[in-house]
mmCIF file of C-alpha atoms in Angstrom:
data_model
loop_
_atom_site.group_PDB
_atom_site.id
_atom_site.type_symbol
_atom_site.label_atom_id
_atom_site.label_comp_id
_atom_site.label_asym_id
_atom_site.label_seq_id
_atom_site.Cartn_x
_atom_site.Cartn_y
_atom_site.Cartn_z
ATOM 1 C CA MET A 1 -1.906 17.446 17.441
ATOM 2 C CA PHE A 2 -2.237 14.064 15.768
ATOM 3 C CA LEU A 3 0.531 11.973 14.239
ATOM 4 C CA GLY A 4 -0.087 9.524 11.431
ATOM 5 C CA VAL A 5 2.526 6.961 10.418
ATOM 6 C CA ASP A 6 2.112 4.885 7.269
ATOM 7 C CA GLY A 7 4.695 2.137 6.965
ATOM 8 C CA GLY A 8 5.419 0.323 3.744
ATOM 9 C CA GLY A 9 7.701 -1.926 1.796
ATOM 10 C CA THR A 10 9.503 1.004 0.210
ATOM 11 C CA LYS A 11 9.267 3.863 2.733
ATOM 12 C CA THR A 12 7.628 5.002 5.963
ATOM 13 C CA ALA A 13 5.736 8.301 5.898
ATOM 14 C CA PHE A 14 5.027 10.570 8.894
ATOM 15 C CA CYS A 15 2.431 13.358 9.018
ATOM 16 C CA MET A 16 1.383 15.731 11.804
ATOM 17 C CA VAL A 17 -2.136 17.211 11.573
ATOM 18 C CA ASP A 18 -3.769 19.689 13.958
ATOM 19 C CA ARG A 19 -7.411 20.149 14.988
ATOM 20 C CA SER A 20 -8.059 22.700 12.244
ATOM 21 C CA GLY A 21 -7.086 20.264 9.481
ATOM 22 C CA GLN A 22 -3.700 21.800 8.804
ATOM 23 C CA VAL A 23 -0.794 19.548 7.910
ATOM 24 C CA VAL A 24 1.807 20.905 10.315
ATOM 25 C CA ALA A 25 4.767 18.775 9.225
ATOM 26 C CA ARG A 26 5.819 15.757 7.213
ATOM 27 C CA ALA A 27 8.806 13.440 7.205
ATOM 28 C CA GLN A 28 9.930 10.251 5.527
ATOM 29 C CA ALA A 29 12.153 7.357 6.594
ATOM 30 C CA ALA A 30 13.177 3.979 5.226
ATOM 31 C CA SER A 31 10.933 0.939 4.883
ATOM 32 C CA SER A 32 9.615 -0.486 8.145
ATOM 33 C CA TYR A 33 8.913 -3.916 6.631
ATOM 34 C CA TYR A 34 10.921 -5.956 9.108
ATOM 35 C CA PHE A 35 10.474 -9.548 7.934
ATOM 36 C CA SER A 36 13.672 -9.416 5.890
ATOM 37 C CA HIS A 37 15.775 -7.302 8.269
ATOM 38 C CA GLY A 38 14.695 -8.149 11.825
ATOM 39 C CA ILE A 39 12.137 -6.590 14.150
ATOM 40 C CA GLU A 40 14.743 -4.169 15.566
ATOM 41 C CA LEU A 41 14.413 -2.265 12.287
ATOM 42 C CA VAL A 42 11.003 -0.939 13.312
ATOM 43 C CA GLU A 43 12.241 1.060 16.301
ATOM 44 C CA ARG A 44 15.145 2.526 14.308
ATOM 45 C CA VAL A 45 12.865 3.695 11.497
ATOM 46 C CA LEU A 46 10.169 5.046 13.812
ATOM 47 C CA LYS A 47 12.717 6.905 15.938
ATOM 48 C CA GLU A 48 14.254 8.544 12.882
ATOM 49 C CA GLY A 49 10.872 9.540 11.455
ATOM 50 C CA VAL A 50 9.337 10.817 14.700
ATOM 51 C CA GLU A 51 12.424 12.904 15.432
ATOM 52 C CA ALA A 52 12.320 14.367 11.936
ATOM 53 C CA VAL A 53 8.605 15.212 11.904
ATOM 54 C CA CYS A 54 8.775 16.715 15.409
ATOM 55 C CA ALA A 55 11.769 18.832 14.402
ATOM 56 C CA ALA A 56 9.904 20.050 11.315
ATOM 57 C CA ALA A 57 6.899 20.970 13.472
ATOM 58 C CA ASP A 58 9.079 22.464 16.220
ATOM 59 C CA LEU A 59 7.363 20.161 18.717
ATOM 60 C CA ALA A 60 8.362 17.430 21.134
ATOM 61 C CA PRO A 61 6.851 13.918 21.110
ATOM 62 C CA ALA A 62 5.110 14.846 24.376
ATOM 63 C CA ASP A 63 3.104 17.452 22.421
ATOM 64 C CA ILE A 64 1.447 14.755 20.290
ATOM 65 C CA ASP A 65 -2.068 14.160 21.616
ATOM 66 C CA TYR A 66 -2.424 10.815 19.857
ATOM 67 C CA ALA A 67 -0.609 8.801 17.194
ATOM 68 C CA PHE A 68 -1.530 5.920 14.941
ATOM 69 C CA PHE A 69 1.185 3.643 13.581
ATOM 70 C CA GLY A 70 0.270 1.600 10.516
ATOM 71 C CA LEU A 71 3.001 -1.026 10.298
ATOM 72 C CA PRO A 72 3.609 -3.458 7.427
ATOM 73 C CA GLY A 73 3.493 -7.057 8.589
ATOM 74 C CA TYR A 74 1.548 -6.179 11.747
ATOM 75 C CA GLY A 75 -0.638 -9.120 12.718
ATOM 76 C CA GLU A 76 1.126 -11.527 10.369
ATOM 77 C CA ALA A 77 3.332 -13.028 13.101
ATOM 78 C CA ALA A 78 1.470 -13.272 16.411
ATOM 79 C CA ARG A 79 4.664 -13.670 18.432
ATOM 80 C CA ASP A 80 5.839 -10.235 17.278
ATOM 81 C CA LEU A 81 2.787 -8.282 18.418
ATOM 82 C CA PRO A 82 3.998 -7.515 21.966
ATOM 83 C CA VAL A 83 7.218 -6.008 20.592
ATOM 84 C CA LEU A 84 5.467 -4.036 17.852
ATOM 85 C CA ASN A 85 2.831 -2.719 20.266
ATOM 86 C CA ALA A 86 5.497 -1.575 22.720
ATOM 87 C CA THR A 87 7.936 -0.034 20.234
ATOM 88 C CA PRO A 88 6.212 3.376 19.806
ATOM 89 C CA ARG A 89 6.283 3.869 23.577
ATOM 90 C CA ALA A 90 10.082 3.905 23.483
ATOM 91 C CA VAL A 91 9.984 6.441 20.655
ATOM 92 C CA LEU A 92 7.244 8.766 21.934
ATOM 93 C CA GLY A 93 7.822 8.465 25.669
ATOM 94 C CA HIS A 94 4.077 8.059 26.313
ATOM 95 C CA ASP A 95 1.181 5.653 25.678
ATOM 96 C CA ARG A 96 -1.111 7.857 23.603
ATOM 97 C CA TYR A 97 -0.973 5.748 20.464
ATOM 98 C CA ALA A 98 -2.290 2.646 18.742
ATOM 99 C CA CYS A 99 -0.810 0.215 16.230
ATOM 100 C CA ASP A 100 -2.313 -1.850 13.452
ATOM 101 C CA ASN A 101 -1.482 -2.983 9.947
ATOM 102 C CA ASP A 102 -0.742 -0.255 7.403
ATOM 103 C CA MET A 103 -3.814 -1.362 5.446
ATOM 104 C CA VAL A 104 -5.894 0.678 7.912
ATOM 105 C CA CYS A 105 -4.092 3.849 6.765
ATOM 106 C CA GLY A 106 -5.142 3.236 3.166
ATOM 107 C CA TRP A 107 -8.756 2.648 4.149
ATOM 108 C CA ALA A 108 -8.963 5.640 6.499
ATOM 109 C CA GLY A 109 -7.370 7.951 3.956
ATOM 110 C CA SER A 110 -9.179 6.795 0.866
ATOM 111 C CA LEU A 111 -12.696 6.678 2.332
ATOM 112 C CA GLY A 112 -12.346 9.138 5.196
ATOM 113 C CA ALA A 113 -12.804 6.278 7.714
ATOM 114 C CA VAL A 114 -16.405 5.475 6.673
ATOM 115 C CA ASP A 115 -17.892 2.037 5.974
ATOM 116 C CA GLY A 116 -16.606 0.576 2.726
ATOM 117 C CA ILE A 117 -13.643 -1.196 1.179
ATOM 118 C CA ASN A 118 -10.186 0.002 0.215
ATOM 119 C CA VAL A 119 -7.837 -2.018 -1.940
ATOM 120 C CA ILE A 120 -4.105 -1.431 -1.566
ATOM 121 C CA SER A 121 -1.683 -2.262 -4.335
ATOM 122 C CA GLY A 122 1.871 -1.072 -3.900
ATOM 123 C CA THR A 123 4.822 -3.346 -3.268
ATOM 124 C CA GLY A 124 2.252 -5.847 -1.947
ATOM 125 C CA SER A 125 -1.538 -5.998 -2.119
ATOM 126 C CA MET A 126 -4.555 -6.560 0.120
ATOM 127 C CA THR A 127 -7.973 -5.142 0.917
ATOM 128 C CA TYR A 128 -9.323 -3.759 4.156
ATOM 129 C CA GLY A 129 -12.949 -2.888 4.739
ATOM 130 C CA GLU A 130 -15.209 -1.959 7.610
ATOM 131 C CA ARG A 131 -18.946 -2.264 8.147
ATOM 132 C CA LEU A 132 -20.748 -1.384 11.359
ATOM 133 C CA GLY A 133 -17.536 -1.339 13.354
ATOM 134 C CA ARG A 134 -16.201 -4.695 12.092
ATOM 135 C CA GLY A 135 -13.055 -4.830 9.971
ATOM 136 C CA VAL A 136 -12.002 -7.498 7.474
ATOM 137 C CA ARG A 137 -8.709 -8.034 5.699
ATOM 138 C CA ILE A 138 -8.332 -10.110 2.538
ATOM 139 C CA GLY A 139 -5.050 -10.878 0.749
ATOM 140 C CA GLY A 140 -1.583 -9.739 1.738
ATOM 141 C CA TRP A 141 -0.146 -13.257 1.922
ATOM 142 C CA SER A 142 3.379 -12.086 0.946
ATOM 143 C CA GLU A 143 5.193 -11.988 -2.355
ATOM 144 C CA MET A 144 6.179 -15.647 -2.062
ATOM 145 C CA PHE A 145 2.666 -17.025 -2.556
ATOM 146 C CA GLY A 146 0.267 -14.090 -2.608
ATOM 147 C CA ASP A 147 0.048 -10.317 -3.147
ATOM 148 C CA GLU A 148 -1.745 -10.832 -6.454
ATOM 149 C CA GLY A 149 -2.089 -7.643 -8.487
ATOM 150 C CA SER A 150 0.749 -5.904 -6.624
ATOM 151 C CA ALA A 151 3.815 -4.239 -8.105
ATOM 152 C CA HIS A 152 5.941 -7.199 -7.016
ATOM 153 C CA TRP A 153 3.505 -9.661 -8.626
ATOM 154 C CA ILE A 154 3.532 -7.639 -11.866
ATOM 155 C CA ALA A 155 7.342 -7.460 -11.819
ATOM 156 C CA ILE A 156 7.801 -11.206 -11.286
ATOM 157 C CA ARG A 157 5.453 -11.960 -14.164
ATOM 158 C CA GLY A 158 7.340 -9.432 -16.257
ATOM 159 C CA LEU A 159 10.670 -11.083 -15.459
ATOM 160 C CA ASN A 160 9.190 -14.455 -16.354
ATOM 161 C CA ALA A 161 7.975 -13.077 -19.688
ATOM 162 C CA PHE A 162 11.427 -11.601 -20.361
ATOM 163 C CA SER A 163 13.114 -14.964 -19.773
ATOM 164 C CA ARG A 164 10.632 -16.731 -22.034
ATOM 165 C CA MET A 165 11.101 -14.141 -24.759
ATOM 166 C CA SER A 166 14.874 -14.469 -24.507
ATOM 167 C CA ASP A 167 14.614 -18.258 -24.898
ATOM 168 C CA GLY A 168 12.150 -18.049 -27.748
ATOM 169 C CA ARG A 169 9.353 -19.638 -25.736
ATOM 170 C CA LEU A 170 7.398 -16.422 -26.328
ATOM 171 C CA PRO A 171 7.550 -14.160 -29.378
ATOM 172 C CA GLU A 172 9.752 -11.189 -28.488
ATOM 173 C CA GLY A 173 7.837 -7.988 -27.890
ATOM 174 C CA PRO A 174 8.816 -4.494 -26.706
ATOM 175 C CA LEU A 175 9.063 -5.773 -23.122
ATOM 176 C CA ALA A 176 12.337 -7.566 -23.853
ATOM 177 C CA GLU A 177 14.148 -4.455 -25.059
ATOM 178 C CA VAL A 178 12.647 -2.323 -22.287
ATOM 179 C CA PHE A 179 14.059 -4.714 -19.674
ATOM 180 C CA ARG A 180 17.468 -4.862 -21.370
ATOM 181 C CA ARG A 181 17.695 -1.090 -21.404
ATOM 182 C CA HIS A 182 16.333 -0.563 -17.900
ATOM 183 C CA LEU A 183 18.616 -3.177 -16.313
ATOM 184 C CA GLN A 184 21.604 -2.317 -18.545
ATOM 185 C CA LEU A 185 22.132 -5.957 -19.450
ATOM 186 C CA ALA A 186 25.246 -6.931 -21.398
ATOM 187 C CA SER A 187 23.544 -10.287 -22.018
ATOM 188 C CA ASP A 188 20.067 -11.478 -21.140
ATOM 189 C CA LEU A 189 21.356 -13.984 -18.566
ATOM 190 C CA ASP A 190 22.832 -11.079 -16.608
ATOM 191 C CA VAL A 191 19.321 -10.498 -15.242
ATOM 192 C CA ILE A 192 20.033 -13.383 -12.834
ATOM 193 C CA ASP A 193 23.113 -11.589 -11.515
ATOM 194 C CA VAL A 194 21.196 -8.314 -11.126
ATOM 195 C CA VAL A 195 18.182 -9.729 -9.267
ATOM 196 C CA HIS A 196 19.842 -12.444 -7.173
ATOM 197 C CA ASN A 197 23.404 -11.222 -6.594
ATOM 198 C CA GLN A 198 23.372 -7.435 -6.871
ATOM 199 C CA TRP A 199 19.887 -6.894 -5.445
ATOM 200 C CA GLN A 200 19.881 -9.985 -3.206
ATOM 201 C CA GLY A 201 16.239 -10.494 -4.119
ATOM 202 C CA ASP A 202 15.321 -7.146 -2.523
ATOM 203 C CA ARG A 203 11.536 -6.874 -2.420
ATOM 204 C CA SER A 204 11.181 -3.182 -3.216
ATOM 205 C CA ARG A 205 13.785 -3.158 -6.018
ATOM 206 C CA ILE A 206 12.065 -6.064 -7.716
ATOM 207 C CA ALA A 207 8.668 -4.392 -7.300
ATOM 208 C CA ALA A 208 10.005 -1.296 -9.073
ATOM 209 C CA LEU A 209 10.276 -3.418 -12.240
ATOM 210 C CA SER A 210 6.502 -3.078 -12.552
ATOM 211 C CA ARG A 211 7.212 0.303 -14.149
ATOM 212 C CA PRO A 212 9.118 -1.166 -17.119
ATOM 213 C CA VAL A 213 6.240 -3.619 -17.548
ATOM 214 C CA ALA A 214 3.822 -0.675 -17.725
ATOM 215 C CA GLU A 215 6.162 1.082 -20.165
ATOM 216 C CA ALA A 216 6.204 -2.008 -22.394
ATOM 217 C CA ALA A 217 2.422 -2.201 -22.291
ATOM 218 C CA GLY A 218 2.286 1.412 -23.421
ATOM 219 C CA LEU A 219 4.466 0.425 -26.386
ATOM 220 C CA GLY A 220 1.935 -2.219 -27.386
ATOM 221 C CA ASP A 221 3.461 -5.332 -25.830
ATOM 222 C CA ALA A 222 0.616 -7.872 -25.663
ATOM 223 C CA VAL A 223 2.108 -9.891 -22.794
ATOM 224 C CA ALA A 224 2.737 -6.796 -20.645
ATOM 225 C CA THR A 225 -0.813 -5.601 -21.370
ATOM 226 C CA GLU A 226 -2.179 -8.962 -20.252
ATOM 227 C CA ILE A 227 -0.142 -8.812 -17.033
ATOM 228 C CA LEU A 228 -1.536 -5.385 -16.111
ATOM 229 C CA THR A 229 -5.069 -6.400 -17.042
ATOM 230 C CA ASP A 230 -4.811 -9.538 -14.916
ATOM 231 C CA ALA A 231 -3.528 -7.402 -12.026
ATOM 232 C CA GLY A 232 -6.637 -5.211 -12.153
ATOM 233 C CA ARG A 233 -8.897 -8.261 -12.205
ATOM 234 C CA GLU A 234 -7.108 -9.846 -9.260
ATOM 235 C CA LEU A 235 -7.573 -6.663 -7.236
ATOM 236 C CA ALA A 236 -11.297 -6.602 -8.086
ATOM 237 C CA LEU A 237 -11.562 -10.208 -6.893
ATOM 238 C CA LEU A 238 -10.123 -9.164 -3.522
ATOM 239 C CA VAL A 239 -12.837 -6.505 -3.254
ATOM 240 C CA GLY A 240 -15.598 -8.989 -4.093
ATOM 241 C CA VAL A 241 -14.537 -11.427 -1.397
ATOM 242 C CA THR A 242 -14.172 -8.603 1.147
ATOM 243 C CA ARG A 243 -17.737 -7.531 0.415
ATOM 244 C CA GLU A 244 -18.988 -11.059 1.090
ATOM 245 C CA ARG A 245 -17.021 -11.376 4.333
ATOM 246 C CA LEU A 246 -18.380 -8.027 5.592
ATOM 247 C CA GLU A 247 -21.904 -9.248 4.806
ATOM 248 C CA PHE A 248 -22.994 -6.256 2.781
ATOM 249 C CA GLY A 249 -26.471 -6.924 1.413
ATOM 250 C CA PRO A 250 -26.955 -7.766 -2.288
ATOM 251 C CA ASP A 251 -28.826 -4.496 -2.827
ATOM 252 C CA GLU A 252 -26.342 -2.298 -0.950
ATOM 253 C CA THR A 253 -24.064 -0.017 -2.937
ATOM 254 C CA VAL A 254 -20.622 -0.406 -1.367
ATOM 255 C CA PRO A 255 -18.119 2.478 -1.450
ATOM 256 C CA VAL A 256 -14.776 1.299 -2.834
ATOM 257 C CA SER A 257 -11.527 3.197 -3.100
ATOM 258 C CA TYR A 258 -7.901 2.405 -3.783
ATOM 259 C CA SER A 259 -4.388 3.351 -2.765
ATOM 260 C CA GLY A 260 -0.875 2.414 -3.800
ATOM 261 C CA GLY A 261 1.480 3.192 -6.644
ATOM 262 C CA THR A 262 0.310 0.292 -8.840
ATOM 263 C CA PHE A 263 -2.876 2.208 -9.605
ATOM 264 C CA GLY A 264 -0.700 4.810 -11.316
ATOM 265 C CA ALA A 265 -0.600 2.349 -14.252
ATOM 266 C CA ARG A 266 -3.626 3.312 -16.351
ATOM 267 C CA MET A 267 -4.271 -0.235 -17.555
ATOM 268 C CA VAL A 268 -4.420 -1.599 -14.006
ATOM 269 C CA LEU A 269 -6.981 0.990 -12.893
ATOM 270 C CA GLU A 270 -9.060 0.520 -16.056
ATOM 271 C CA ALA A 271 -9.144 -3.274 -15.686
ATOM 272 C CA PHE A 272 -9.981 -2.959 -11.979
ATOM 273 C CA THR A 273 -12.812 -0.530 -12.693
ATOM 274 C CA SER A 274 -14.209 -2.646 -15.520
ATOM 275 C CA ALA A 275 -14.148 -5.815 -13.408
ATOM 276 C CA LEU A 276 -16.116 -4.103 -10.628
ATOM 277 C CA GLN A 277 -18.667 -2.718 -13.080
ATOM 278 C CA HIS A 278 -19.329 -6.161 -14.534
ATOM 279 C CA ARG A 279 -20.119 -7.762 -11.184
ATOM 280 C CA SER A 280 -23.728 -8.462 -10.259
ATOM 281 C CA THR A 281 -23.467 -6.425 -7.051
ATOM 282 C CA ARG A 282 -23.200 -2.631 -6.937
ATOM 283 C CA TYR A 283 -20.143 -0.582 -6.068
ATOM 284 C CA GLU A 284 -19.439 3.134 -5.949
ATOM 285 C CA LEU A 285 -15.830 3.669 -6.959
ATOM 286 C CA ARG A 286 -14.432 6.754 -5.240
ATOM 287 C CA ARG A 287 -11.197 8.533 -5.879
ATOM 288 C CA PRO A 288 -9.126 8.600 -2.688
ATOM 289 C CA LEU A 289 -9.975 11.507 -0.395
ATOM 290 C CA TYR A 290 -6.627 11.637 1.386
ATOM 291 C CA GLU A 291 -3.331 9.842 1.078
ATOM 292 C CA PRO A 292 -2.753 6.975 3.539
ATOM 293 C CA VAL A 293 -0.425 8.868 5.872
ATOM 294 C CA VAL A 294 -3.062 11.598 6.283
ATOM 295 C CA GLY A 295 -5.616 8.849 6.852
ATOM 296 C CA ALA A 296 -3.415 7.568 9.673
ATOM 297 C CA ALA A 297 -3.538 10.999 11.326
ATOM 298 C CA LEU A 298 -7.340 11.135 10.903
ATOM 299 C CA TYR A 299 -7.606 7.702 12.465
ATOM 300 C CA ALA A 300 -5.428 8.860 15.373
ATOM 301 C CA ALA A 301 -7.883 11.697 16.012
ATOM 302 C CA LYS A 302 -10.811 9.279 15.835
ATOM 303 C CA LEU A 303 -9.169 6.820 18.257
ATOM 304 C CA ALA A 304 -8.484 9.689 20.658
ATOM 305 C CA GLY A 305 -12.232 10.354 20.779
ATOM 306 C CA THR A 306 -11.838 13.734 19.094
ATOM 307 C CA PRO A 307 -12.399 13.183 15.356
ATOM 308 C CA LEU A 308 -11.840 16.160 13.108
ATOM 309 C CA ASP A 309 -15.023 18.084 12.341
ATOM 310 C CA GLN A 310 -16.274 18.687 8.804
ATOM 311 C CA PRO A 311 -14.670 22.143 8.353
ATOM 312 C CA ALA A 312 -11.319 20.659 9.371
ATOM 313 C CA LEU A 313 -11.801 17.732 6.992
ATOM 314 C CA ASP A 314 -12.686 20.120 4.177
ATOM 315 C CA ALA A 315 -9.603 22.215 4.881
ATOM 316 C CA LEU A 316 -7.439 19.106 4.918
ATOM 317 C CA ARG A 317 -8.983 17.928 1.664
ATOM 318 C CA MET A 318 -8.212 21.221 -0.055
ATOM 319 C CA ALA A 319 -4.622 21.156 1.162
ATOM 320 C CA SER A 320 -3.944 17.513 0.349
ATOM 321 C CA GLU A 321 -2.696 16.252 -2.962
ATOM 322 C CA THR A 322 -4.961 13.735 -4.672
ATOM 323 C CA PRO A 323 -3.182 10.421 -4.116
ATOM 324 C CA ALA A 324 -4.745 8.413 -6.942
ATOM 325 C CA SER A 325 -1.366 7.647 -8.462
ATOM 326 C CA GLY A 326 0.735 8.050 -5.340
ATOM 327 C CA GLU A 327 3.685 5.872 -4.385
ATOM 328 C CA ASP A 328 2.264 4.671 -1.073
ATOM 329 C CA ASP A 329 2.541 0.947 -0.609
ATOM 330 C CA ARG A 330 2.159 -1.903 1.713
#
């Protein structure tokens, strides 16, 4: 029995998979992104989720052969690693687990844990790739000065466009009215109260404004369309640099997949695909095989030295929903 945990900026997903490739149970808990709320948050969220998934499976934590915890922010503050590495022990009551950044879940799920590159774009963005046992991460520098192409990045650019349209610094397009309606603004300046006072700058609530930007683009707003197109190009740039860092040869065709809710916006995926196709090196774009939380469970089995065999993988593939437009995030 293998437990996969995929943390994110919006939620934390839990999935129990057995040797035959059957998803035995699932559960969901709050975000485990602790930078804004303190590292104690991680144990609370993991405890809640592990208890829920074990109850759904009618199992105890001791029955879990191995677990993999993909945690947002893991590795981004070296002083926190001892606490993060020890936290699952308090939740599971044993040491049969490993921790890493949640980017590994996206890679393992999307590509089935084979050599290649996965790009994640949810609340934040980054790439993770592996080649010949070596892993490389690019991006994920936080919403303050990174995470290009992510939902948060799209939302911030959308808010900026709204303010410029309200002032008259940009011609007003459909985006302005979409934001007014979505945020229920009595006056345009009320957006400051909503984002800073009511939401307290909450990362996930701001990121959710990427959806109104996509809606405005669908209504023909040129600025919103440009924002989504730029997002796709930024994500393709992450992939290109990851390829170089992994030292794939110029003649190698590199498998590439994607995960995260931002790819649910058609214009983002189209721009991303087009940017990859116009590069001088070759890529094979693959639809995600499994969602990230299932990838975490597959990775747990691999780390335990007992990877699922092909019949089990096929069974899991048939049972899993295609996550191309899923809400998983960093």
